[in-house]
mmCIF file of C-alpha atoms in Angstrom:
data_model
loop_
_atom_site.group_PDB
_atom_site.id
_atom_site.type_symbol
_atom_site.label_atom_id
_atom_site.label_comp_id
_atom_site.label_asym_id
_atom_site.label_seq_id
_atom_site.Cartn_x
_atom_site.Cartn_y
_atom_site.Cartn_z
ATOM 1 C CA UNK A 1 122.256 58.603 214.707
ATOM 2 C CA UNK A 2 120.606 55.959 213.075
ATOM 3 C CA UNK A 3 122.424 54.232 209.843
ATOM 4 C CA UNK A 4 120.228 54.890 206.831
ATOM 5 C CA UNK A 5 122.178 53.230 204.438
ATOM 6 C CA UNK A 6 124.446 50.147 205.188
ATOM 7 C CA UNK A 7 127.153 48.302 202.863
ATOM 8 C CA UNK A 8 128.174 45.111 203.453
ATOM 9 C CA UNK A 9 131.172 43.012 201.651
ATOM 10 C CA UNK A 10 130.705 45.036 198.131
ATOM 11 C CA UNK A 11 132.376 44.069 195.324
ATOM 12 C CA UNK A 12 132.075 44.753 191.526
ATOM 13 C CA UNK A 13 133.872 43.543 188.703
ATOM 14 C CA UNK A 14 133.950 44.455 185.262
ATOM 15 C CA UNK A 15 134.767 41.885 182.121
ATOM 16 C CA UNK A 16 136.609 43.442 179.379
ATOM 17 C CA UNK A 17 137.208 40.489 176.859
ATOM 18 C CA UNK A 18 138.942 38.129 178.455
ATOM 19 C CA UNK A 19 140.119 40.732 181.386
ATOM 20 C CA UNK A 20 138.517 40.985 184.575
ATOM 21 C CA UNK A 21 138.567 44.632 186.334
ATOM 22 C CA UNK A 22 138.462 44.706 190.033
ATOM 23 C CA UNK A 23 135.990 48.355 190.076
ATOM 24 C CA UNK A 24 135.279 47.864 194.218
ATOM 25 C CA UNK A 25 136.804 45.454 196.506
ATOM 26 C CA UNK A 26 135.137 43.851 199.423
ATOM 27 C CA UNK A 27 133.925 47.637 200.612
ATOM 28 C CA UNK A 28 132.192 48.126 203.879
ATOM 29 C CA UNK A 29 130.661 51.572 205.049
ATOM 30 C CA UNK A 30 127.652 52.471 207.006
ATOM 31 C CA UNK A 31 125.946 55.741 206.565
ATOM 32 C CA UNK A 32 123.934 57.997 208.826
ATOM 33 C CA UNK A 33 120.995 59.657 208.272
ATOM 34 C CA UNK A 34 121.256 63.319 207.963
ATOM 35 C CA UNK A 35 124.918 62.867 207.501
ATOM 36 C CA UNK A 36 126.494 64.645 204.805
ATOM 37 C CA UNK A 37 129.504 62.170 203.222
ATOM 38 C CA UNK A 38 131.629 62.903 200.892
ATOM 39 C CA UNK A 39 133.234 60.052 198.566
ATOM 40 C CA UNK A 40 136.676 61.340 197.247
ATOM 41 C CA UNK A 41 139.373 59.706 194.896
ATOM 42 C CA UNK A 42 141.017 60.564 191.676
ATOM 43 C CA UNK A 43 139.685 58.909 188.387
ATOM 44 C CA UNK A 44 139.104 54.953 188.303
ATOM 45 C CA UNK A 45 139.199 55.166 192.090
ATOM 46 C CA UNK A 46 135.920 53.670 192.157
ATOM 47 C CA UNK A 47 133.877 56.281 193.480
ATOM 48 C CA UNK A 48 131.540 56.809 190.878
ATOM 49 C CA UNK A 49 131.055 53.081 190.781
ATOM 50 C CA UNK A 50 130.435 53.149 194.924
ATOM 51 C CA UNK A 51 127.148 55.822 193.938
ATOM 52 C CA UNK A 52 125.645 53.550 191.315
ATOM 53 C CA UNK A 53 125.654 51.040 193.246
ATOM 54 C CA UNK A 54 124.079 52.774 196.275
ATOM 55 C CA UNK A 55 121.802 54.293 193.793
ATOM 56 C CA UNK A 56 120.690 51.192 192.502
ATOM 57 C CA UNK A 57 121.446 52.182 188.779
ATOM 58 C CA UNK A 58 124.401 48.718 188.694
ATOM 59 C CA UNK A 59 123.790 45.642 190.403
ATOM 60 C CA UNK A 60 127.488 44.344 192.363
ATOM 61 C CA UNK A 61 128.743 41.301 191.826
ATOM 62 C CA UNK A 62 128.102 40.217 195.262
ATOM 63 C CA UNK A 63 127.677 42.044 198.750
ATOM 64 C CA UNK A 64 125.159 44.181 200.421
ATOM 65 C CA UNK A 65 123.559 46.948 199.943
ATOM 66 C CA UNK A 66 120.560 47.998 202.114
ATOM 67 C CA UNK A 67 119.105 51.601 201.981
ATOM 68 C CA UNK A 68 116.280 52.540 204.559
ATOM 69 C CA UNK A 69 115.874 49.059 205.155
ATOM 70 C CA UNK A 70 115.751 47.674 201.803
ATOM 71 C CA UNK A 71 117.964 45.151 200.024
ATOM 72 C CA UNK A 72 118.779 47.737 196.504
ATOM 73 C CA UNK A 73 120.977 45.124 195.082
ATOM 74 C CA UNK A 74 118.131 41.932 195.216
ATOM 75 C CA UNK A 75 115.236 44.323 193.926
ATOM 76 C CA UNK A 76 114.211 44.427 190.207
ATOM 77 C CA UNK A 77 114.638 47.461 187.593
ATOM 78 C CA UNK A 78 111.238 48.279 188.029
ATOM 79 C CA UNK A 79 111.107 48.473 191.915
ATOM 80 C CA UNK A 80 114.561 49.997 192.420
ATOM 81 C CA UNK A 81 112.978 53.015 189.877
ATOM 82 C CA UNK A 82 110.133 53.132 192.064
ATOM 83 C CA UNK A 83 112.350 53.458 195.367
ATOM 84 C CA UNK A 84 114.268 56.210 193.560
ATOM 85 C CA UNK A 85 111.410 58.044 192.806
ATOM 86 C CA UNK A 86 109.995 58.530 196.148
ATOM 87 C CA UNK A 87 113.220 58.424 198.103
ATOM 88 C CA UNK A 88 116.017 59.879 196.183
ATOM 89 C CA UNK A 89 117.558 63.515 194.190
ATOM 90 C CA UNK A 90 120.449 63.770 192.037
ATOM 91 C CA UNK A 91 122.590 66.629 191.421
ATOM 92 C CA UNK A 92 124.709 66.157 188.493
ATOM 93 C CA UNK A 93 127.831 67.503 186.936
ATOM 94 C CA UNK A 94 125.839 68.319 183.660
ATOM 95 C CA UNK A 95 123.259 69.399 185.048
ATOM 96 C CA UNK A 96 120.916 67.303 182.857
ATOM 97 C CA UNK A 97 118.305 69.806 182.815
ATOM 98 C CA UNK A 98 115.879 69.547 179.885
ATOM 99 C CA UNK A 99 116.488 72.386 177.270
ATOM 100 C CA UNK A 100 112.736 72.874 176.067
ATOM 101 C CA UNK A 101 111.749 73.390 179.557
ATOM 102 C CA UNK A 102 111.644 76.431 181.508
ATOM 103 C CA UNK A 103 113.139 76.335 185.319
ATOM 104 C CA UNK A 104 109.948 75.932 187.286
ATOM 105 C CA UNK A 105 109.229 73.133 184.910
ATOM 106 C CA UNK A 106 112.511 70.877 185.139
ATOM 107 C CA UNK A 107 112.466 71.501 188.615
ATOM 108 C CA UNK A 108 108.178 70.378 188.945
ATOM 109 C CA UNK A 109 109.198 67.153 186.824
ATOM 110 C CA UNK A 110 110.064 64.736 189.641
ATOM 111 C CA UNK A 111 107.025 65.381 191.405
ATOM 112 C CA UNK A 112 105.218 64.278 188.391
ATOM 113 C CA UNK A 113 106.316 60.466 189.581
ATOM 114 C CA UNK A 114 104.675 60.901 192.765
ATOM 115 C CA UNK A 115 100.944 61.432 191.444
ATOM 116 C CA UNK A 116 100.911 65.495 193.141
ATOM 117 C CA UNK A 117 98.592 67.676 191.125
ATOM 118 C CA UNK A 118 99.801 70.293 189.011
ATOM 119 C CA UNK A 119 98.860 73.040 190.867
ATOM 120 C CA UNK A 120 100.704 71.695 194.320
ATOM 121 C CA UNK A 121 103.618 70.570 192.132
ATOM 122 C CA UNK A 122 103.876 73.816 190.610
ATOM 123 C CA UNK A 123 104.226 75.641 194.314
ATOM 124 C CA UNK A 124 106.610 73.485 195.641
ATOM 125 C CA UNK A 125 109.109 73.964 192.394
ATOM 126 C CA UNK A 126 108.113 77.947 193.032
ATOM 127 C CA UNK A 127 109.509 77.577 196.852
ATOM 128 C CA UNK A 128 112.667 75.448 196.237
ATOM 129 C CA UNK A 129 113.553 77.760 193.107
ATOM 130 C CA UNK A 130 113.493 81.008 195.580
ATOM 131 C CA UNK A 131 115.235 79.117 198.216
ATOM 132 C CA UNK A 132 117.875 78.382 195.663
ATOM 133 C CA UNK A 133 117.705 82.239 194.726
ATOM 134 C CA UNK A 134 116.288 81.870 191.631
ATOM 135 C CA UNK A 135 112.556 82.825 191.874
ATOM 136 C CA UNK A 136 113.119 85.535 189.063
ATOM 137 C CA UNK A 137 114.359 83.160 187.070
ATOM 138 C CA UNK A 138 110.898 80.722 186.785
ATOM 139 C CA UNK A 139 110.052 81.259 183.110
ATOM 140 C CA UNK A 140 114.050 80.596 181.785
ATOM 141 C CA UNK A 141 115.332 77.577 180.052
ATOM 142 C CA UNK A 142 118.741 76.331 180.713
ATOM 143 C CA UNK A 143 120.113 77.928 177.346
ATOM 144 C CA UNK A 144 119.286 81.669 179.005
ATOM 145 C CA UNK A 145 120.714 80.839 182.298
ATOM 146 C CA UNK A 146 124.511 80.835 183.245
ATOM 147 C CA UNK A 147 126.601 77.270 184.513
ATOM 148 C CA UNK A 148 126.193 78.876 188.128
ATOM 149 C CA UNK A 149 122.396 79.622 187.589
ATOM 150 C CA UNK A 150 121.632 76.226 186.048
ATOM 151 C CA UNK A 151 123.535 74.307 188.541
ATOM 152 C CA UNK A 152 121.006 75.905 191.074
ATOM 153 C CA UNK A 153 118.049 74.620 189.245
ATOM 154 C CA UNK A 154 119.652 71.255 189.152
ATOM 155 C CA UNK A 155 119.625 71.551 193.082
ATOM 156 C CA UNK A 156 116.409 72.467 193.144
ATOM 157 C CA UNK A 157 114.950 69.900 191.184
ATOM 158 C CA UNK A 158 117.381 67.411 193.371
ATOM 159 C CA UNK A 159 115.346 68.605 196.527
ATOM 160 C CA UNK A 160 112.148 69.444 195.875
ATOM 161 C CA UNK A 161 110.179 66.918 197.903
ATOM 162 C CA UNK A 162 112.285 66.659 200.112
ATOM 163 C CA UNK A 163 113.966 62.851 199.329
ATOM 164 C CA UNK A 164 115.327 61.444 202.391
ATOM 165 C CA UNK A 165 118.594 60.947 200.296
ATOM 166 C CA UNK A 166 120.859 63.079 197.402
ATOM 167 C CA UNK A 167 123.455 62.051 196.149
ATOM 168 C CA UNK A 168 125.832 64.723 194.541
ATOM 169 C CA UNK A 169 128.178 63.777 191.206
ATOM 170 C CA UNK A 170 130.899 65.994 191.091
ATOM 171 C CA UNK A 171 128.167 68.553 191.827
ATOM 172 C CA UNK A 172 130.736 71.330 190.922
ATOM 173 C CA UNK A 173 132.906 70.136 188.116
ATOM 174 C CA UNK A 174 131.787 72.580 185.524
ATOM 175 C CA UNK A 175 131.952 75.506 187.694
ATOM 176 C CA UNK A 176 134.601 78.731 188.587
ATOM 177 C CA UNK A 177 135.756 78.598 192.643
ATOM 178 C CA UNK A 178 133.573 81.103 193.809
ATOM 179 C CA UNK A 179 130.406 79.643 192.303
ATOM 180 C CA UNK A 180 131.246 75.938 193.596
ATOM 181 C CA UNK A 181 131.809 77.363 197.117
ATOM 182 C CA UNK A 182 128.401 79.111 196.623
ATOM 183 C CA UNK A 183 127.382 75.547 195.454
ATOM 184 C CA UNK A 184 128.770 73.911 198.275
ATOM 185 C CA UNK A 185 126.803 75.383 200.862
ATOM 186 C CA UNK A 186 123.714 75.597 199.495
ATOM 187 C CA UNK A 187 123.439 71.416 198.670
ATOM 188 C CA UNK A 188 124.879 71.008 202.720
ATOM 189 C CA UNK A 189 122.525 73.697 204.210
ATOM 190 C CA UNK A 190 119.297 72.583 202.228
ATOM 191 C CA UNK A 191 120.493 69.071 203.481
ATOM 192 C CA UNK A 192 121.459 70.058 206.995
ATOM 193 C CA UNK A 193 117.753 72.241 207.319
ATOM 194 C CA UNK A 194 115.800 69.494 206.252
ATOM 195 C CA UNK A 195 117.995 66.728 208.012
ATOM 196 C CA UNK A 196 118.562 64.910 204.267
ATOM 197 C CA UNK A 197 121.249 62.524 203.704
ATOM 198 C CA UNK A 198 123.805 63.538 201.347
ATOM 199 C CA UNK A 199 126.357 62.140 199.471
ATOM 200 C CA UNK A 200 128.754 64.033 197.588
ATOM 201 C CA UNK A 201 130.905 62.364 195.158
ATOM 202 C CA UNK A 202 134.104 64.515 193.760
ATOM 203 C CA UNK A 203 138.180 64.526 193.176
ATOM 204 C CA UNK A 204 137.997 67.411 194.385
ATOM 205 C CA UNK A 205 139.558 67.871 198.091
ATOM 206 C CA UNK A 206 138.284 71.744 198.088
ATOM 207 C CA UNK A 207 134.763 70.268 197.977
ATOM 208 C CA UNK A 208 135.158 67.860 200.495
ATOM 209 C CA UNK A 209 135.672 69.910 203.228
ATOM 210 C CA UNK A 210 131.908 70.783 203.385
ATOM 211 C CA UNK A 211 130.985 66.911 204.131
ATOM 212 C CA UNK A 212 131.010 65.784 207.878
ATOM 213 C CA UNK A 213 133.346 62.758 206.734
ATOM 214 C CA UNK A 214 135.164 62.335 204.059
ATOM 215 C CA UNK A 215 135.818 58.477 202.378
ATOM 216 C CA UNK A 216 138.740 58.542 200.525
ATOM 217 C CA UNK A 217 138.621 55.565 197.766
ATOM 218 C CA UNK A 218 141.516 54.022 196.011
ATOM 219 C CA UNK A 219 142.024 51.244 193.685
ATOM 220 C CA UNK A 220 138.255 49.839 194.628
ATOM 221 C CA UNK A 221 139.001 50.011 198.485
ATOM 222 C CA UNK A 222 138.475 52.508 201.230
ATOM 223 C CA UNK A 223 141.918 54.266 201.600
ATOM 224 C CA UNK A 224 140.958 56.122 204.943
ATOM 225 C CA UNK A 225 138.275 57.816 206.636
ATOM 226 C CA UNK A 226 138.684 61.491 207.872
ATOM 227 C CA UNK A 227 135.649 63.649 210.155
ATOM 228 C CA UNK A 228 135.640 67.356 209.470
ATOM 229 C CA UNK A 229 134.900 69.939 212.025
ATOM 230 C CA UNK A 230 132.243 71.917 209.522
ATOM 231 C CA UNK A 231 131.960 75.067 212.333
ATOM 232 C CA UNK A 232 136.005 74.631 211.995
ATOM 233 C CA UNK A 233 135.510 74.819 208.053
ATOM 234 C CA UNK A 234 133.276 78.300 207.665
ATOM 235 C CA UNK A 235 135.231 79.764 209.699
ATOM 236 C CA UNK A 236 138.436 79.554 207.687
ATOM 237 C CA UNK A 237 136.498 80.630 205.002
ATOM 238 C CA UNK A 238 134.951 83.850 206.257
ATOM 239 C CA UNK A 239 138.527 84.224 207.392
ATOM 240 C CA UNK A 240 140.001 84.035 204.098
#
């Protein structure tokens, strides 16, 4: 496997007044492409604070960070935007869909960013709305959809031309057990199909057992790292 996205020596700290907050310390961690990780800790573990980084939306306060060969954490506002428009999805914990918009639209919008004509951009929000089950649900906006249903569309719009990378925030924090393990695999097997990298970031250990290896974060540093047999996983859950 081939290391899409490498971290080197990361640190961030916050000032607060006249306090200094240690948010990641010194953190190290290469990952692969078409891996699906999963960054797990409890709140002010520094988790979120690892995916903004990655993501290029804070700059550290020294360290690496290089994602498919570039260095995120020397490039400008207006290049790292760029870079996440043509190589990354989010899936968020909100959702952050836009309510005046209908599904097919919120899901069409990133391709906007790319320069595809309407017509193309149109069909590919059609095909990753079906794949995500919801190709009845086109003409909705968010407010006539349930959490479950909107969640989807969030995944859609995540994947829809196919980003090399998606990163996951607490992808399933609003949502009952059945609908986040419905959640679950849908995110890793759109990932796994398409040979994305993903990174999911949660407190929640139920969720991590879809990654392929979990990073467990604590106090800014990397606790432990743990490898999950996914065949091992499904099974316990069609057993159960």
């Amino acid at each position: 496997m081939s290391t899409i996205i490498k971290i080197k020596d990361l640190r961030k700290v916050y000032r607060m007044g006249n306090e200094r907050v240690v948010a990641l310390d010194n953190i190290s961690l290469d990952i692969n492409k078409g891996e699906c990780c999963c960054i797990l800790g409890t709140s002010g573990s520094g988790k979120s604070t690892l995916l903004n980084m990655i993501a290029g939306l804070e700059k550290p306060t020294k360290g690496l960070i290089n994602v498919k060969g570039n260095r995120i954490d020397k490039m400008n506002e207006k290049k790292v935007t760029k870079f996440r428009q043509k190589h990354v999805g989010f899936v968020f914990q909100s959702y952050n869909l836009l309510p005046n918009l209908t599904a097919l639209e919120n899901v069409a919008m990133p391709l906007i960013f790319t320069g595809m004509p309407k017509k193309k951009r149109e069909k590919e929000a059609k095909r990753m709305l079906s794949a995500v089950g919801l190709g009845d649900r086109l003409r909705h906006k968010p407010s006539q959809m349930s959490g479950g249903q909107q969640q989807r569309v969030s995944i859609a719009r995540a994947f829809v031309g196919t980003p090399e990378i998606v990163f996951a925030d607490e992808p399933t924090g609003n949502l009952d057990t059945k609908t986040t393990m419905e959640v679950m695999k849908l995110i890793t097997t759109i990932a796994k199909d398409n040979n994305q990298t993903l990174i999911i970031v949660t407190h929640d250990v139920e969720t991590s057992v879809y990654a392929n290896r979990v990073i467990h974060v604590r106090d800014g540093l990397i606790e432990s790292i743990e490898m999950n047999e996914i065949e091992e996983v499904e099974e316990k859950k069609q057993e159960a």
